[in-house]
Short mmCIF file of C-alpha atoms in Angstrom, two decimals:
data_model
loop_
_atom_site.label_atom_id
_atom_site.label_comp_id
_atom_site.label_asym_id
_atom_site.label_seq_id
_atom_site.Cartn_x
_atom_site.Cartn_y
_atom_site.Cartn_z
CA UNK B 84 175.57 134.55 128.01
CA UNK B 85 173.38 134.90 124.97
CA UNK B 86 169.82 136.02 125.74
CA UNK B 87 166.90 133.87 124.72
CA UNK B 88 164.34 135.36 122.36
CA UNK B 89 161.81 135.23 125.20
CA UNK B 90 164.06 137.42 127.35
CA UNK B 91 164.81 139.83 124.52
CA UNK B 92 161.08 140.20 123.94
CA UNK B 93 160.19 140.78 127.60
CA UNK B 94 163.05 143.10 128.44
CA UNK B 95 162.83 145.00 125.16
CA UNK B 96 159.30 146.13 125.78
CA UNK B 97 159.94 147.04 129.39
CA UNK B 98 162.90 149.26 128.52
CA UNK B 99 161.43 151.50 125.87
CA UNK B 100 158.31 153.36 124.92
CA UNK B 101 157.75 151.38 121.75
CA UNK B 102 154.18 150.64 122.65
CA UNK B 103 152.78 154.11 122.23
CA UNK B 104 149.67 153.88 120.09
CA UNK B 105 149.80 156.03 116.97
CA UNK B 106 147.29 158.82 116.53
CA UNK B 107 144.18 157.86 114.65
CA UNK B 108 144.18 160.83 112.30
CA UNK B 109 141.89 159.85 109.52
CA UNK B 110 139.70 157.41 111.36
CA UNK B 111 136.52 159.47 111.40
CA UNK B 112 136.87 160.21 107.74
CA UNK B 113 137.32 156.54 106.93
CA UNK B 114 134.41 155.56 109.12
CA UNK B 115 132.09 158.14 107.57
CA UNK B 116 132.85 156.88 104.08
CA UNK B 117 132.62 153.31 105.31
CA UNK B 118 129.14 153.78 106.77
CA UNK B 119 127.71 155.64 103.78
CA UNK B 120 129.22 153.24 101.24
CA UNK B 121 127.94 150.23 103.17
CA UNK B 122 124.49 151.77 103.33
CA UNK B 123 124.57 152.52 99.59
CA UNK B 124 125.48 148.91 98.82
CA UNK B 125 122.66 147.60 101.01
CA UNK B 126 120.19 150.10 99.56
CA UNK B 127 121.13 149.10 96.01
CA UNK B 128 120.83 145.40 96.85
CA UNK B 129 117.43 146.08 98.37
CA UNK B 130 116.24 147.85 95.21
CA UNK B 131 117.51 145.01 93.01
CA UNK B 132 115.66 142.55 95.25
CA UNK B 133 112.40 144.50 94.95
CA UNK B 134 112.70 144.73 91.14
CA UNK B 135 113.48 141.01 90.94
CA UNK B 136 110.43 140.28 93.07
CA UNK B 137 108.27 142.53 90.87
CA UNK B 138 109.41 140.58 87.81
CA UNK B 139 108.99 137.14 89.38
CA UNK B 140 105.63 137.74 90.99
CA UNK B 141 103.65 138.11 87.73
CA UNK B 142 104.44 134.68 86.20
CA UNK B 143 104.33 133.15 89.68
CA UNK B 144 100.88 134.56 90.38
CA UNK B 145 99.73 133.48 86.91
CA UNK B 146 100.83 129.90 87.59
CA UNK B 147 99.14 129.85 91.01
CA UNK B 148 95.98 131.46 89.62
CA UNK B 149 96.43 134.58 91.74
CA UNK B 150 97.00 137.10 88.98
CA UNK B 151 94.76 139.65 90.75
CA UNK B 152 97.33 139.67 93.52
CA UNK B 153 100.36 139.49 91.23
CA UNK B 154 99.62 142.54 89.11
CA UNK B 155 98.90 145.01 91.94
CA UNK B 156 101.89 143.67 93.88
CA UNK B 157 104.17 144.08 90.86
CA UNK B 158 102.86 147.64 90.37
CA UNK B 159 103.49 148.34 94.04
CA UNK B 160 107.06 147.03 93.90
CA UNK B 161 107.74 149.12 90.79
CA UNK B 162 106.39 152.22 92.56
CA UNK B 163 108.50 151.47 95.66
CA UNK B 164 111.59 151.01 93.47
CA UNK B 165 110.85 154.29 91.72
CA UNK B 166 110.68 156.16 95.03
CA UNK B 167 113.82 154.38 96.29
CA UNK B 168 115.66 155.25 93.08
CA UNK B 169 114.75 158.91 93.50
CA UNK B 170 116.17 158.82 97.02
CA UNK B 171 119.26 157.02 95.79
CA UNK B 172 119.86 159.79 93.24
CA UNK B 173 119.61 162.33 96.04
CA UNK B 174 122.11 160.32 98.06
CA UNK B 175 124.63 160.56 95.24
CA UNK B 176 124.42 164.35 95.34
CA UNK B 177 125.70 164.56 98.94
CA UNK B 178 128.91 166.55 98.79
CA UNK B 179 131.90 164.40 99.69
CA UNK B 180 134.28 167.34 99.74
CA UNK B 181 133.06 168.55 103.10
CA UNK B 182 134.26 167.57 106.55
CA UNK B 183 133.37 164.11 107.89
CA UNK B 184 130.91 165.69 110.29
CA UNK B 185 129.10 167.67 107.58
CA UNK B 186 129.13 164.67 105.27
CA UNK B 187 127.62 162.42 107.92
CA UNK B 188 125.11 165.10 108.98
CA UNK B 189 123.91 165.38 105.38
CA UNK B 190 123.66 161.63 105.18
CA UNK B 191 121.77 161.53 108.47
CA UNK B 192 119.33 164.13 107.15
CA UNK B 193 118.86 162.06 104.00
CA UNK B 194 118.19 158.94 106.10
CA UNK B 195 115.62 160.80 108.22
CA UNK B 196 113.85 162.14 105.11
CA UNK B 197 113.86 158.69 103.54
CA UNK B 198 112.42 157.10 106.70
CA UNK B 199 109.75 159.83 106.99
CA UNK B 200 108.61 159.35 103.37
CA UNK B 201 108.68 155.56 103.73
CA UNK B 202 106.64 155.75 106.92
CA UNK B 203 104.02 157.89 105.19
CA UNK B 204 103.92 155.52 102.21
CA UNK B 205 103.64 152.53 104.56
CA UNK B 206 100.31 153.90 105.81
CA UNK B 207 98.94 153.04 102.34
CA UNK B 208 101.36 150.27 101.44
CA UNK B 209 100.35 147.65 104.01
CA UNK B 210 96.58 148.02 103.53
CA UNK B 211 97.26 147.86 99.78
CA UNK B 212 99.23 144.62 100.20
CA UNK B 213 96.42 143.17 102.29
CA UNK B 214 93.85 144.20 99.68
CA UNK B 215 95.95 142.68 96.89
CA UNK B 216 96.23 139.42 98.82
CA UNK B 217 92.50 139.28 99.45
CA UNK B 218 91.87 139.94 95.75
CA UNK B 219 94.38 137.27 94.83
CA UNK B 220 92.75 134.61 96.96
CA UNK B 221 89.24 135.83 96.13
CA UNK B 222 89.60 135.30 92.38
CA UNK B 223 91.28 131.89 92.48
CA UNK B 224 89.41 129.72 90.02
CA UNK B 225 88.51 126.28 91.35
CA UNK B 226 86.78 124.03 88.83
CA UNK B 227 85.18 127.02 87.10
CA UNK B 228 83.97 128.61 90.33
CA UNK B 229 85.58 131.67 91.91
CA UNK B 230 86.85 130.92 95.41
CA UNK B 231 85.41 134.18 96.78
CA UNK B 232 81.92 133.35 95.51
CA UNK B 233 82.18 129.88 96.98
CA UNK B 234 83.23 131.36 100.29
CA UNK B 235 80.35 133.90 100.32
CA UNK B 236 77.82 131.22 99.43
CA UNK B 237 79.15 128.93 102.14
CA UNK B 238 79.14 131.79 104.65
CA UNK B 239 75.58 132.88 103.80
CA UNK B 240 74.26 129.34 104.05
CA UNK B 241 76.01 129.00 107.43
CA UNK B 242 74.67 132.38 108.67
CA UNK B 243 71.48 132.92 106.70
CA UNK B 244 70.32 135.87 108.85
CA UNK B 245 73.46 137.97 108.23
CA UNK B 246 72.90 141.38 106.63
CA UNK B 247 74.42 141.97 103.20
CA UNK B 248 75.96 145.16 101.81
CA UNK B 249 76.16 145.03 98.01
CA UNK B 250 76.02 141.26 98.27
CA UNK B 251 78.79 141.00 100.88
CA UNK B 252 78.02 139.73 104.40
CA UNK B 253 78.50 142.52 106.91
CA UNK B 254 80.12 140.02 109.28
CA UNK B 255 82.96 139.70 106.76
CA UNK B 256 83.11 143.36 105.80
CA UNK B 257 83.61 144.50 109.39
CA UNK B 258 86.79 142.44 110.07
CA UNK B 259 88.01 143.26 106.54
CA UNK B 260 87.79 147.02 107.10
CA UNK B 261 89.08 146.58 110.64
CA UNK B 262 92.26 144.93 109.33
CA UNK B 263 92.62 147.66 106.69
CA UNK B 264 92.21 150.30 109.42
CA UNK B 265 94.71 148.65 111.76
CA UNK B 266 97.27 148.28 108.95
CA UNK B 267 96.77 151.93 107.96
CA UNK B 268 97.09 153.05 111.58
CA UNK B 269 100.20 151.01 112.30
CA UNK B 270 101.60 151.18 108.74
CA UNK B 271 104.07 153.92 109.62
CA UNK B 272 105.34 151.98 112.62
CA UNK B 273 105.57 148.74 110.64
CA UNK B 274 107.48 150.62 107.93
CA UNK B 275 109.96 151.99 110.48
CA UNK B 276 110.35 148.54 112.02
CA UNK B 277 110.98 147.13 108.54
CA UNK B 278 113.70 149.71 107.81
CA UNK B 279 115.20 149.10 111.20
CA UNK B 280 115.28 145.38 110.55
CA UNK B 281 117.35 145.85 107.40
CA UNK B 282 119.43 148.92 108.19
CA UNK B 283 119.21 149.03 112.00
CA UNK B 284 122.83 148.02 112.62
CA UNK B 285 124.29 150.57 110.26
CA UNK B 286 121.96 153.35 111.43
CA UNK B 287 122.95 152.72 115.04
CA UNK B 288 126.58 153.03 114.04
CA UNK B 289 125.78 156.28 112.27
CA UNK B 290 124.08 157.61 115.38
CA UNK B 291 127.05 156.58 117.58
CA UNK B 292 129.54 158.16 115.24
CA UNK B 293 127.60 161.40 114.92
CA UNK B 294 127.10 161.79 118.65
CA UNK B 295 130.78 161.05 119.14
CA UNK B 296 131.75 163.70 116.62
CA UNK B 297 129.33 166.20 118.13
CA UNK B 298 130.89 165.58 121.51
CA UNK B 299 134.33 166.22 120.08
CA UNK B 300 133.16 169.46 118.47
CA UNK B 301 131.96 170.91 121.78
CA UNK U 253 133.91 154.69 116.48
CA UNK U 254 132.95 156.06 119.82
CA UNK U 255 135.98 157.59 121.54
CA UNK U 256 134.68 155.84 124.61
CA UNK U 257 134.83 152.49 122.80
CA UNK U 258 138.38 153.21 121.63
CA UNK U 259 139.50 154.24 125.11
CA UNK U 260 137.90 151.38 126.99
CA UNK U 261 137.93 148.50 124.54
CA UNK U 262 140.90 149.07 122.25
CA UNK U 263 143.47 151.26 123.95
CA UNK U 264 144.07 148.82 126.87
CA UNK U 265 144.98 146.23 124.22
CA UNK U 266 146.90 148.62 121.98
CA UNK U 267 150.17 146.87 122.93
CA UNK U 268 148.92 143.68 121.27
CA UNK U 269 147.97 145.50 118.09
CA UNK U 270 151.23 147.46 118.01
CA UNK U 271 153.37 144.35 118.49
CA UNK U 272 151.56 142.50 115.72
CA UNK U 273 151.43 145.42 113.27
CA UNK U 274 155.14 146.05 113.73
CA UNK U 275 155.94 142.49 112.75
CA UNK U 276 154.10 142.86 109.49
CA UNK U 277 155.22 146.31 108.39
CA UNK U 278 158.47 147.82 107.22
CA UNK U 279 157.81 151.51 107.60
CA UNK U 280 156.20 153.80 110.15
CA UNK U 281 153.64 154.86 107.55
CA UNK U 282 152.57 151.28 106.89
CA UNK U 283 152.52 150.57 110.60
CA UNK U 284 150.14 153.46 111.25
CA UNK U 285 147.93 152.33 108.37
CA UNK U 286 147.79 148.77 109.70
CA UNK U 287 147.13 149.96 113.24
CA UNK U 288 144.32 152.18 112.04
CA UNK U 289 142.82 149.41 109.94
CA UNK U 290 142.90 146.98 112.87
CA UNK U 291 141.11 149.54 115.08
CA UNK U 292 138.58 150.12 112.34
CA UNK U 293 137.99 146.38 111.93
CA UNK U 294 137.57 145.91 115.68
CA UNK U 295 134.94 148.64 115.67
CA UNK U 296 133.23 147.19 112.59
CA UNK U 297 133.22 143.64 113.92
CA UNK U 298 132.57 144.30 117.60
CA UNK U 299 129.01 142.99 117.30
CA UNK U 300 130.30 139.65 116.06
CA UNK U 301 132.32 139.11 119.24
CA UNK U 302 130.46 136.24 120.90
CA UNK U 303 132.46 136.02 124.13
CA UNK U 304 133.51 132.47 123.23
CA UNK U 305 137.07 133.64 123.76
CA UNK U 306 138.67 136.43 125.76
CA UNK U 307 138.44 139.92 124.22
CA UNK U 308 142.25 139.99 124.03
CA UNK U 309 142.34 136.66 122.15
CA UNK U 310 139.74 138.00 119.75
CA UNK U 311 141.85 141.12 119.22
CA UNK U 312 144.92 138.96 118.52
CA UNK U 313 142.99 136.96 115.95
CA UNK U 314 141.51 140.02 114.30
CA UNK U 315 144.82 141.92 114.25
CA UNK U 316 146.57 138.97 112.64
CA UNK U 317 143.84 138.58 110.05
CA UNK U 318 143.91 142.27 109.17
CA UNK U 319 147.70 142.27 108.87
CA UNK U 320 147.71 139.14 106.70
CA UNK U 321 145.01 140.59 104.45
CA UNK U 322 146.81 143.92 104.18
CA UNK U 323 150.08 142.17 103.40
CA UNK U 324 148.39 140.14 100.68
CA UNK U 325 146.94 143.30 99.16
CA UNK U 326 150.33 144.97 99.32
CA UNK U 327 151.96 142.01 97.58
CA UNK U 328 149.35 142.14 94.84
CA UNK U 329 149.95 145.86 94.40
CA UNK U 330 153.67 145.23 94.20
CA UNK U 331 153.09 142.72 91.44
CA UNK U 332 151.19 145.37 89.53
CA UNK U 333 153.87 148.00 90.07
CA UNK U 334 157.25 146.80 88.76
CA UNK U 335 159.11 149.84 90.08
CA UNK U 336 158.24 148.80 93.63
CA UNK U 337 159.78 145.37 93.27
CA UNK U 338 162.35 145.79 96.00
CA UNK U 339 163.26 142.78 98.09
CA UNK U 340 162.00 143.16 101.67
CA UNK U 341 165.52 143.17 103.11
CA UNK U 342 166.36 146.37 101.25
CA UNK U 343 163.52 148.27 102.88
CA UNK U 344 164.72 150.30 105.81
CA UNK U 345 162.75 150.13 109.00
CA UNK U 346 162.46 153.69 110.19
CA UNK U 347 161.11 152.71 113.59
CA UNK U 348 164.02 151.77 115.80
CA UNK U 349 163.32 150.60 119.33
CA UNK U 350 165.48 151.79 122.19
CA UNK U 351 166.56 148.21 122.73
CA UNK U 352 168.89 147.05 119.97
CA UNK U 353 168.29 143.35 120.70
CA UNK U 354 164.59 143.90 120.22
CA UNK U 355 165.25 145.62 116.91
CA UNK U 356 167.26 142.62 115.78
CA UNK U 357 164.60 140.22 116.98
CA UNK U 358 161.86 142.11 115.14
CA UNK U 359 164.01 142.22 112.03
CA UNK U 360 164.47 138.45 112.29
CA UNK U 361 160.74 137.91 112.85
CA UNK U 362 159.98 139.91 109.73
CA UNK U 363 162.05 137.43 107.74
CA UNK U 364 159.76 134.57 108.72
CA UNK U 365 156.76 133.47 106.73
CA UNK U 366 153.54 135.36 107.44
CA UNK U 367 151.95 132.61 109.51
CA UNK U 368 155.18 131.85 111.41
CA UNK U 369 155.34 135.53 112.41
CA UNK U 370 151.88 135.21 113.93
CA UNK U 371 152.74 131.99 115.73
CA UNK U 372 155.94 133.32 117.27
CA UNK U 373 154.32 136.60 118.32
CA UNK U 374 151.60 134.70 120.14
CA UNK U 375 154.19 132.41 121.71
CA UNK U 376 156.26 135.38 122.89
CA UNK U 377 153.08 136.88 124.32
CA UNK U 378 152.85 133.73 126.43
CA UNK U 379 149.69 132.44 124.84
CA UNK U 380 149.05 128.73 125.45
CA UNK U 381 149.45 126.27 122.57
CA UNK U 382 145.70 125.81 122.63
CA UNK U 383 145.09 129.56 122.28
CA UNK U 384 147.67 129.86 119.50
CA UNK U 385 146.06 126.92 117.69
CA UNK U 386 142.64 128.53 118.09
CA UNK U 387 143.82 131.89 116.81
CA UNK U 388 145.82 130.50 113.89
CA UNK U 389 143.27 127.84 113.10
CA UNK U 390 145.36 124.69 113.41
CA UNK U 391 145.75 121.89 115.95
CA UNK U 392 147.79 122.00 119.13
CA UNK U 393 150.25 119.25 118.08
CA UNK U 394 151.40 121.27 115.08
CA UNK U 395 152.01 124.37 117.18
CA UNK U 396 154.65 122.80 119.45
CA UNK U 397 156.68 121.49 116.54
CA UNK U 398 156.28 124.71 114.63
CA UNK U 399 157.43 126.89 117.52
CA UNK U 400 160.56 124.79 117.99
CA UNK U 401 161.33 125.14 114.28
CA UNK U 402 160.67 128.88 114.28
CA UNK U 403 162.86 129.44 117.33
CA UNK U 404 165.71 127.57 115.66
CA UNK U 405 165.26 129.67 112.54
CA UNK U 406 165.26 132.88 114.59
CA UNK U 407 168.42 131.84 116.45
CA UNK U 408 170.09 131.15 113.14
CA UNK U 409 169.07 134.54 111.72
CA UNK U 410 170.13 136.35 114.89
CA UNK U 411 173.51 134.64 115.05
CA UNK U 412 174.18 135.70 111.46
#
């Protein structure tokens, strides 16, 4: 009697060793390239985004009357892009003609250097952003009066006994410098968190792959 | 890919991947490439597995998608390379199974359309119509009719 296709299928796989998985020869190599290329694409996209933002923010801040925020922010974004571009150039010099492990180790070192520099820069970056925002809001012109002056006048009339330093109420200067100090103190951590938010997934994969390869090398 | 991940999450389901990859490839070399690519995709996409289906069902779906994408790429490459324009039937499958009936069945399956290959593989793996419909992305009513048609086609090819 002729066998049904169901029977052929079932019996066929029981009888032979057809289901032996092939060796994954080049997998680590493929994965290494995959991770680095993916990171490069994301890093490039990030740089393009920052440049685009630097270009947009000037007319945008002009329209909203916050040009004192727009210009320093644009300068900051240009500086960040410049640093990122320098790192990107370094990334391109990583030798691809080495083993997967060496290639990934070099990439890992590059990532660590990049994170370290970014963390250091973040110590200044976040207070700078805060300062730019304060400046932006401060110099908004409302019916010929500067918003900051209005605010100070309102504050002084509300708290007439407050001490002034160079015309600024000390009760405002203290929280202002406190925020600057906190941002400077936690800037590095915020920077790392920021990087992790964007590249966390890929960096975890890199870590997994490297530890796996190290284990295999033992 | 962690070797641990491969051993615990992929290797127990290697049979699924092998069966699917074999239906979409003509040579051992292609088969190994497809198998490797499926493993790589599983590793890449493992975070997107939401446990809405069984891990095995997800592997079926992913394996089929990878094979279909690879096949599409291969076809495009063939179009760009006139010297490779050999009809599929001429290609010799270098991977014979010990069971001759199974070889014939696989050869017949490879003559089906790409989607029909997926449907029949899932049917032979005793997946429910609902699961097949979910994996292929169609409705359950179509699956029953389609399987009957594919089985008839396979019988016809095998009897020839």
